[in-house]
Coordinates of C-alpha atoms in Angstrom, one line a residue:
Chain A
M1 CA -26.5 -3.7 -40.1
D2 CA -24.9 -4.3 -43.6
K3 CA -21.7 -2.2 -43.0
V4 CA -20.6 -4.0 -39.9
M5 CA -21.5 -7.2 -41.7
R6 CA -19.6 -6.1 -44.6
M7 CA -16.7 -4.7 -42.5
S8 CA -16.3 -7.0 -40.4
S9 CA -16.0 -10.3 -43.2
E10 CA -13.5 -8.9 -44.7
R11 CA -9.5 -11.6 -44.6
G12 CA -8.4 -11.8 -41.5
V13 CA -7.8 -10.0 -38.5
V14 CA -11.0 -6.5 -38.1
I15 CA -10.6 -4.6 -35.1
F16 CA -13.7 -2.4 -34.7
T17 CA -12.0 0.7 -32.5
K18 CA -13.0 4.4 -31.0
S19 CA -9.6 6.6 -31.3
S20 CA -10.3 7.6 -27.3
C21 CA -10.5 4.2 -26.6
C22 CA -7.3 2.9 -25.0
L23 CA -7.8 -0.3 -24.0
C24 CA -8.5 -0.4 -27.6
Y25 CA -4.9 0.9 -28.4
A26 CA -4.2 -2.0 -25.8
V27 CA -5.7 -5.0 -27.7
Q28 CA -3.9 -3.2 -30.4
I29 CA -0.6 -3.3 -29.2
L30 CA -1.2 -7.4 -28.3
F31 CA -2.0 -7.9 -32.0
R32 CA 1.1 -6.4 -33.2
D33 CA 3.1 -8.4 -30.8
L34 CA 1.3 -11.8 -31.8
R35 CA 2.9 -10.5 -35.6
V36 CA -0.2 -10.4 -36.6
Q37 CA -2.1 -6.4 -38.5
P38 CA -5.1 -6.4 -38.0
T39 CA -7.8 -3.7 -40.3
I40 CA -8.4 -1.1 -37.7
Y41 CA -12.2 0.9 -37.9
E42 CA -12.1 3.6 -36.0
I43 CA -15.8 4.4 -35.5
D44 CA -16.1 7.1 -34.1
T45 CA -14.9 8.8 -37.4
D46 CA -17.4 7.4 -39.0
P47 CA -21.2 9.5 -39.6
D48 CA -22.8 6.2 -38.9
C49 CA -20.9 5.8 -34.9
C50 CA -24.1 5.4 -33.4
E51 CA -25.4 2.8 -35.7
I52 CA -22.6 0.4 -35.6
E53 CA -21.9 0.8 -32.2
K54 CA -25.6 -0.5 -31.7
A55 CA -25.0 -3.5 -34.1
L56 CA -22.1 -4.2 -32.5
L57 CA -23.5 -4.9 -29.0
R58 CA -26.2 -6.6 -30.8
I59 CA -24.1 -9.3 -32.6
G60 CA -23.0 -10.4 -28.8
C61 CA -19.8 -7.8 -28.4
S62 CA -19.8 -7.0 -24.4
T63 CA -18.6 -3.7 -25.2
A64 CA -19.0 -2.1 -28.7
V65 CA -15.4 -1.2 -28.9
P66 CA -12.6 -3.1 -29.3
A67 CA -14.7 -5.5 -31.1
V68 CA -12.4 -8.4 -32.6
F69 CA -13.1 -10.2 -35.5
V70 CA -11.4 -13.0 -37.1
G71 CA -11.8 -14.6 -40.3
G72 CA -15.1 -13.1 -40.4
K73 CA -16.1 -14.3 -36.9
L74 CA -16.6 -12.7 -34.3
V75 CA -13.8 -13.2 -31.1
G76 CA -15.3 -11.0 -29.0
S77 CA -14.0 -7.6 -26.7
T78 CA -10.6 -7.0 -24.6
N79 CA -12.0 -9.5 -22.1
E80 CA -12.5 -12.3 -24.8
V81 CA -9.1 -11.8 -26.5
M82 CA -7.3 -12.1 -23.1
S83 CA -8.7 -15.2 -22.0
L84 CA -8.7 -17.2 -25.0
H85 CA -5.2 -15.5 -25.6
L86 CA -3.8 -17.1 -21.9
S87 CA -5.3 -20.2 -22.1
G88 CA -3.7 -20.5 -25.7
S89 CA -6.0 -21.1 -28.1
L90 CA -6.1 -17.7 -29.7
I91 CA -2.5 -18.3 -31.5
P92 CA -3.5 -20.8 -33.6
L93 CA -7.5 -18.9 -34.8
I94 CA -4.4 -16.0 -36.4
K95 CA -2.2 -18.3 -37.5
P96 CA -2.9 -18.1 -41.0
Y97 CA -2.6 -14.1 -41.1
Q98 CA 0.6 -13.9 -38.8
S99 CA 3.4 -12.1 -40.6
L100 CA 6.2 -15.1 -41.2
L101 CA 8.6 -11.8 -41.1
Y102 CA 10.3 -10.6 -37.6
Chain B
M1 CA 23.4 28.2 28.1
N2 CA 19.7 27.0 27.4
S3 CA 20.1 24.2 29.8
A4 CA 15.8 24.2 29.4
S5 CA 15.4 23.0 26.3
T6 CA 17.7 20.6 26.8
H7 CA 15.7 18.0 29.3
F8 CA 12.3 18.2 27.3
V9 CA 10.6 16.2 24.5
P10 CA 9.8 18.8 22.0
T11 CA 5.9 19.3 21.6
S12 CA 5.7 18.5 18.2
R13 CA 6.4 15.2 18.9
V14 CA 4.8 12.4 21.1
G15 CA 8.4 11.2 22.5
I16 CA 7.2 8.1 24.6
Y17 CA 10.7 6.9 25.3
E18 CA 12.8 9.6 26.2
P19 CA 11.4 11.2 29.4
L20 CA 11.7 7.9 31.1
H21 CA 15.3 8.0 32.3
Q22 CA 14.6 12.3 32.8
F23 CA 11.9 11.2 35.2
G24 CA 14.1 9.3 37.1
M25 CA 16.4 12.4 37.2
W26 CA 13.5 14.8 38.6
G27 CA 12.8 11.3 41.6
E28 CA 15.9 11.9 42.9
T29 CA 15.5 16.1 42.9
F30 CA 11.6 15.6 44.9
K31 CA 13.2 13.9 47.3
N32 CA 15.9 15.8 48.4
N33 CA 14.4 19.1 47.9
I34 CA 11.0 18.7 50.2
G35 CA 10.9 21.7 51.8
N36 CA 13.6 22.9 49.9
G37 CA 15.1 26.5 49.3
G38 CA 16.5 27.2 52.3
S39 CA 17.9 23.3 53.1
M40 CA 22.1 23.8 53.1
N41 CA 22.2 20.0 52.8
T42 CA 20.6 20.8 49.3
P43 CA 23.9 19.4 47.3
N44 CA 23.4 20.8 44.1
H45 CA 25.4 18.3 42.0
I46 CA 22.3 15.7 42.1
L47 CA 20.6 18.7 39.8
I48 CA 22.7 18.9 37.9
P49 CA 23.5 16.0 35.4
N50 CA 27.6 15.0 34.8
N51 CA 28.3 17.5 31.3
Q52 CA 25.3 19.7 31.8
K53 CA 25.1 23.3 34.2
L54 CA 22.4 25.2 35.6
D55 CA 22.3 29.1 35.7
N56 CA 23.0 29.3 38.9
T57 CA 26.2 27.1 39.2
N58 CA 27.7 30.5 37.0
L59 CA 26.6 33.0 40.5
S60 CA 28.8 31.1 42.8
E61 CA 32.5 31.6 42.1
D62 CA 33.9 29.3 44.9
T63 CA 31.6 26.0 44.0
S64 CA 34.3 23.8 42.1
H65 CA 33.3 22.4 38.5
G66 CA 31.8 18.8 39.2
T67 CA 30.9 17.6 42.8
P68 CA 31.7 19.5 45.6
H69 CA 31.5 18.4 49.3
M70 CA 29.3 18.4 52.3
F71 CA 32.4 18.7 54.5
D72 CA 33.5 22.1 52.6
Q73 CA 29.7 23.6 52.6
E74 CA 29.7 23.9 56.5
A75 CA 33.6 24.6 57.3
S76 CA 33.4 27.3 54.5
T77 CA 30.1 29.1 55.5
S78 CA 30.3 28.6 59.3
R79 CA 33.2 30.9 58.9
H80 CA 31.6 33.8 56.8
P81 CA 27.8 34.6 57.0
D82 CA 27.3 36.7 54.2
K83 CA 28.7 32.9 52.5
I84 CA 25.6 31.2 54.2
Q85 CA 23.7 33.8 52.8
R86 CA 24.8 33.7 49.8
R87 CA 24.8 30.1 49.5
L88 CA 21.0 29.9 50.4
A89 CA 19.9 32.3 48.0
Q90 CA 21.7 30.1 45.8
N91 CA 20.0 27.8 46.7
R92 CA 16.6 28.9 46.7
E93 CA 17.2 29.9 43.1
A94 CA 18.0 25.9 41.9
A95 CA 14.6 25.3 43.8
R96 CA 12.3 27.7 42.3
K97 CA 14.1 27.0 39.0
S98 CA 13.9 23.0 39.6
R99 CA 10.5 23.7 40.3
L100 CA 8.7 25.4 37.2
R101 CA 11.0 22.9 35.2
K102 CA 9.0 20.1 36.6
K103 CA 6.1 22.3 36.4
A104 CA 6.8 22.8 32.3
Y105 CA 7.6 19.1 32.4
V106 CA 4.5 17.6 33.3
Q107 CA 2.3 19.7 32.0
Q108 CA 4.2 18.4 28.4
L109 CA 3.6 14.7 29.5
E110 CA -0.4 15.9 30.2
T111 CA -0.4 17.5 26.8
S112 CA 1.4 14.5 25.5
R113 CA -1.6 11.9 26.6
L114 CA -4.0 13.6 25.7
K115 CA -2.8 13.5 22.6
L116 CA -2.1 10.3 22.9
I117 CA -5.5 9.7 24.1
Q118 CA -7.1 11.5 21.2
L119 CA -5.2 9.9 18.3
E120 CA -6.1 6.2 19.6
Q121 CA -9.9 7.5 19.8
E122 CA -9.4 8.6 15.9
L123 CA -7.9 5.3 15.2
D124 CA -11.4 3.2 16.9
R125 CA -14.0 5.4 15.4
A126 CA -12.0 5.5 12.3
R127 CA -12.0 1.4 13.0
Q128 CA -15.7 0.9 13.7
Q129 CA -16.2 2.4 10.4
G130 CA -14.7 0.0 8.5
F131 CA -11.2 1.4 7.8
Y132 CA -9.0 -1.3 7.0
V133 CA -5.5 -0.3 9.7
G134 CA -2.8 -2.8 8.0
N135 CA -0.4 -4.7 10.1
G136 CA 2.3 -1.7 10.5
I137 CA 0.5 1.0 11.4
D138 CA 2.0 3.7 9.1
T139 CA -0.1 7.0 10.5
S140 CA 1.3 9.0 6.9
S141 CA -0.7 6.6 5.2
L142 CA -4.3 7.1 7.1
G143 CA -6.2 8.6 4.2
F144 CA -9.2 9.5 6.1
S145 CA -11.3 11.4 3.6
E146 CA -11.5 7.8 2.2
T147 CA -13.8 7.2 5.0
M148 CA -16.3 9.3 3.5
N149 CA -17.4 7.1 0.6
P150 CA -19.5 4.1 2.0
G151 CA -18.6 2.3 -1.2
I152 CA -14.8 2.6 -0.2
A153 CA -15.3 1.8 3.9
A154 CA -17.2 -0.9 3.0
F155 CA -14.4 -2.5 0.9
E156 CA -11.6 -2.0 3.3
M157 CA -14.0 -3.8 6.1
E158 CA -14.2 -6.6 3.1
Y159 CA -11.4 -6.9 3.0
G160 CA -10.2 -6.6 6.7
H161 CA -12.3 -10.4 6.7
W162 CA -10.8 -11.8 3.2
I163 CA -6.9 -11.2 5.3
E164 CA -8.5 -13.0 8.1
E165 CA -10.4 -16.2 6.3
Q166 CA -7.0 -15.8 3.6
N167 CA -4.6 -16.6 6.8
K168 CA -7.0 -19.3 7.9
Q169 CA -7.2 -20.8 4.7
I170 CA -3.2 -20.8 3.9
C171 CA -2.7 -22.6 7.7
E172 CA -5.7 -25.2 6.6
L173 CA -4.0 -25.7 3.1
R174 CA -0.3 -26.5 5.0
T175 CA -2.1 -29.0 7.5
V176 CA -3.5 -30.6 4.7
L177 CA -0.5 -30.9 2.3
H178 CA 1.2 -32.4 5.7
G179 CA -0.8 -34.7 6.7
H180 CA -2.8 -37.6 4.4
V181 CA -5.5 -36.5 2.7
T182 CA -7.2 -37.6 -0.2
D183 CA -7.4 -36.0 -3.4
V184 CA -11.1 -35.4 -2.7
E185 CA -10.3 -33.1 0.4
L186 CA -7.3 -31.7 -1.1
R187 CA -9.5 -30.7 -4.4
S188 CA -12.3 -28.8 -2.3
Q189 CA -9.2 -26.6 -0.2
V190 CA -8.1 -25.9 -3.6
E191 CA -11.4 -24.7 -5.5
N192 CA -11.7 -23.1 -1.9
A193 CA -9.2 -20.9 -2.3
M194 CA -9.6 -20.3 -5.9
K195 CA -12.4 -19.0 -5.4
H196 CA -11.2 -16.6 -2.5
Y197 CA -9.0 -15.1 -5.1
F198 CA -11.8 -14.4 -7.3
E199 CA -14.0 -13.1 -4.0
L200 CA -11.4 -10.3 -4.5
F201 CA -11.6 -9.4 -8.0
R202 CA -15.5 -9.1 -7.7
M203 CA -14.8 -7.1 -4.3
K204 CA -12.5 -4.8 -6.3
S205 CA -15.1 -4.3 -8.9
A206 CA -17.7 -3.0 -7.0
A207 CA -14.4 -0.7 -5.0
A208 CA -13.3 0.8 -8.6
K209 CA -16.9 1.9 -9.4
A210 CA -17.2 3.5 -6.1
D211 CA -13.4 5.2 -6.5
V212 CA -10.8 4.0 -9.0
F213 CA -8.6 5.9 -7.2
F214 CA -8.4 5.0 -4.1
V215 CA -8.5 1.7 -6.3
M216 CA -5.6 2.0 -8.4
S217 CA -3.2 3.4 -5.3
G218 CA -3.6 0.9 -3.6
M219 CA -3.9 2.7 0.0
W220 CA -5.9 -0.8 1.2
R221 CA -3.0 -2.6 0.9
T222 CA 0.2 -2.8 3.2
S223 CA 3.8 -0.8 1.9
A224 CA 5.4 -3.6 0.7
E225 CA 2.6 -4.9 -1.4
R226 CA 2.2 -1.2 -3.1
F227 CA 5.4 -1.3 -3.9
F228 CA 4.7 -4.0 -6.8
L229 CA 1.6 -2.4 -7.7
W230 CA 0.1 -2.9 -11.3
I231 CA -2.7 -1.2 -12.3
G232 CA -4.7 -2.3 -8.5
G233 CA -2.9 -5.2 -7.6
F234 CA -0.2 -7.8 -7.8
R235 CA 1.2 -8.8 -11.6
P236 CA 0.4 -12.0 -13.4
S237 CA 3.7 -12.8 -14.2
D238 CA 5.0 -12.1 -10.5
L239 CA 2.5 -14.7 -9.7
L240 CA 4.4 -17.1 -11.7
K241 CA 7.6 -16.2 -11.0
V242 CA 6.6 -17.4 -7.3
L243 CA 4.8 -20.6 -7.9
L244 CA 6.5 -22.3 -10.4
P245 CA 9.7 -23.1 -8.5
H246 CA 7.9 -25.2 -6.0
F247 CA 6.4 -28.0 -8.6
D248 CA 9.5 -30.6 -8.8
V249 CA 8.0 -32.9 -11.2
M250 CA 6.5 -32.0 -14.4
T251 CA 5.5 -33.6 -17.1
D252 CA 6.5 -32.2 -20.4
Q253 CA 3.1 -31.0 -21.6
Q254 CA 2.9 -29.7 -18.3
V255 CA 6.1 -27.6 -18.9
L256 CA 5.3 -26.5 -22.5
D257 CA 1.4 -25.6 -21.1
V258 CA 3.5 -23.4 -18.4
C259 CA 5.6 -22.0 -20.7
N260 CA 3.0 -20.9 -23.1
L261 CA 0.8 -19.5 -20.5
R262 CA 4.2 -17.5 -19.2
Q263 CA 5.0 -16.3 -22.7
S264 CA 1.2 -15.3 -23.4
C265 CA 0.3 -13.3 -19.7
Q266 CA 3.4 -11.0 -20.5
Q267 CA 2.1 -10.4 -23.7
A268 CA -1.4 -9.4 -22.2
E269 CA 0.5 -7.4 -19.2
D270 CA 2.5 -5.8 -21.5
A271 CA -0.6 -5.1 -23.9
L272 CA -2.0 -3.4 -20.9
S273 CA 1.2 -1.6 -19.4
Q274 CA 0.7 0.4 -22.9
G275 CA -2.5 1.0 -23.4
M276 CA -2.2 2.3 -19.3
E277 CA 0.4 5.1 -20.5
K278 CA -1.6 5.7 -23.3
L279 CA -4.4 6.9 -21.0
Q280 CA -2.3 9.1 -18.9
H281 CA -1.2 10.8 -22.1
T282 CA -4.2 11.0 -23.1
L283 CA -5.2 12.5 -20.5
A284 CA -2.0 14.7 -19.4
E285 CA -3.4 16.3 -23.1
C286 CA -6.8 16.9 -22.3
V287 CA -6.2 18.8 -18.7
A288 CA -3.0 20.8 -20.1
R289 CA -4.9 21.7 -24.5
G290 CA -6.2 25.7 -24.7
G291 CA -4.8 27.9 -22.4
L292 CA -2.7 27.5 -19.5
G293 CA -2.4 30.6 -16.6
E294 CA -5.5 32.5 -17.7
G295 CA -7.9 30.5 -14.7
N296 CA -10.4 29.0 -16.4
Y297 CA -10.4 24.8 -16.4
I298 CA -14.0 23.5 -16.3
P299 CA -14.0 22.4 -20.3
Q300 CA -10.9 20.5 -19.8
V301 CA -12.0 19.5 -16.5
N302 CA -15.5 18.3 -18.0
S303 CA -12.8 16.4 -20.7
A304 CA -10.5 14.6 -18.6
M305 CA -14.0 13.6 -16.7
E306 CA -14.6 11.3 -19.4
R307 CA -11.3 9.9 -20.2
L308 CA -10.8 8.8 -16.9
E309 CA -14.2 6.3 -16.7
A310 CA -11.8 4.2 -19.1
L311 CA -9.8 4.3 -15.5
V312 CA -12.4 1.4 -14.6
S313 CA -12.0 -0.7 -17.0
F314 CA -8.1 -0.6 -16.9
V315 CA -9.0 -1.7 -13.7
N316 CA -11.4 -4.4 -14.6
Q317 CA -9.1 -5.9 -17.3
A318 CA -6.1 -6.4 -15.0
D319 CA -8.2 -8.3 -12.6
H320 CA -9.7 -10.6 -15.1
L321 CA -6.0 -11.3 -16.3
R322 CA -5.0 -12.3 -12.8
H323 CA -8.3 -14.5 -12.4
E324 CA -7.2 -15.8 -16.0
T325 CA -3.5 -16.0 -14.8
L326 CA -4.9 -18.3 -11.2
Q327 CA -7.3 -20.6 -13.8
Q328 CA -5.3 -21.9 -16.3
M329 CA -2.8 -22.6 -13.7
H330 CA -5.1 -24.6 -12.1
R331 CA -5.5 -26.5 -15.7
I332 CA -2.5 -27.1 -16.0
L333 CA -1.5 -28.4 -12.5
T334 CA -2.4 -31.1 -10.5
T335 CA -4.7 -31.1 -7.3
R336 CA -2.1 -31.3 -5.0
Q337 CA 0.7 -29.1 -7.0
A338 CA -2.0 -26.7 -7.5
A339 CA -2.5 -26.9 -3.6
R340 CA 1.2 -26.4 -2.8
G341 CA 0.8 -23.4 -5.4
L342 CA -1.8 -21.4 -3.3
L343 CA 0.5 -21.9 0.1
A344 CA 2.9 -20.7 -1.7
L345 CA 1.1 -17.5 -3.0
G346 CA -0.5 -17.6 0.0
E347 CA 2.2 -17.6 1.8
Y348 CA 4.3 -14.9 -0.5
F349 CA 1.2 -11.9 0.6
Q350 CA 1.8 -12.9 4.0
R351 CA 5.3 -12.5 4.2
L352 CA 5.2 -9.1 1.6
R353 CA 2.4 -7.9 5.1
A354 CA 4.9 -8.4 7.6
L355 CA 8.0 -6.7 6.0
S356 CA 5.1 -3.5 5.6
S357 CA 4.5 -4.3 10.0
S358 CA 8.4 -4.9 10.7
W359 CA 9.3 -2.0 8.3
A360 CA 6.7 0.9 9.6
T361 CA 8.0 -0.2 13.6
R362 CA 11.8 -0.3 12.8
H363 CA 12.3 2.8 14.3
R364 CA 10.3 2.8 17.8
E365 CA 12.9 0.5 19.3
P366 CA 13.9 2.0 22.6
T367 CA 18.0 2.5 21.8

């Protein structure tokens, strides 16, 4: 889906969330702790919410939200993010986008 | 003085220990009261423990407090017939009261016995239904409503088996580490232990679908384990804390990897904890929405139900974190180190279970 393609290929870390989703919130907190400012798209406020959800699932996200993209590439949902982080592979991925401050 | 109540165990408690010394007292009473009532040789003092008095002692003016002597009684009654009558009446009265007390006491024993049998039957029934009772039988924690859910009943039965298997594996690890085994054998032990933990996470996932509150409550674990509960299980960061002191020699790379793992584990844990707080917050808001005190709550309950679905995801995510932490430790450590670590971890939980058991039974020792 074009919209998803466009939004996901923005620079940096992009996360598709739903305002009601608390796991999405947890993932956002994690990136914040890693000194990254992700771009958040709350799809439940978008009129094309259903389409976006289907598109995200089709791309290969295990759950539609949260869907994390880094540098235009799909990283995955909460499971994938956590696995990457514990194996030490997440930080190298997001290094270009980490804030130097604090 | 209400002497009756001081002898008896209150019916609300199954007090198995206290009546024993009282029974001794009753035994002596029966030895002396056979035929009863009219015997002049019934010494009053056997019925009365030192510091407690029966009602009938108030009746006799010339009985000295404490132990009246046999000779005094005979001497005084031979001279005064009406004293004989009075003493006979007193004895009859005392014996009658004694019989009544005995009857009440025996009835209490019977009731307690029946209650004990009933409790044992209930416990057996619950066990058969697959309800896992922890090491220390903490009856206040038996939630019988859970056995109505077949998914939960199955989980509890499986968990009981899991613990048995876990204890076996811990013994095997101990033997293997103290003996001389090849690395291959050690590796297979380590693999088995890891698979066993992963099996638990799979079981919990199914149980969470059946009743997430049950998994979250930790009621399927012992009380001390429950004290440390974090989203339905142990904290991954605690796991690392338990393991790390057991590795004497680590390479520089290992030290670095472990350091990174500790940090990322803590960060992931914090993120999930904050997500849980948000969930609690939004759930509370959801339930409290609209006018309170107006007697209608269906819309609030319905929207809260939707939010509660998220709890299952959190439990799964927490288990995923535990899984990944174990997996990473396995990757970082050598086989022997991993075996020692798994033994330490297994024993740690065994100790917590033993602690729960000791704590639960601490009041049951006879003083």
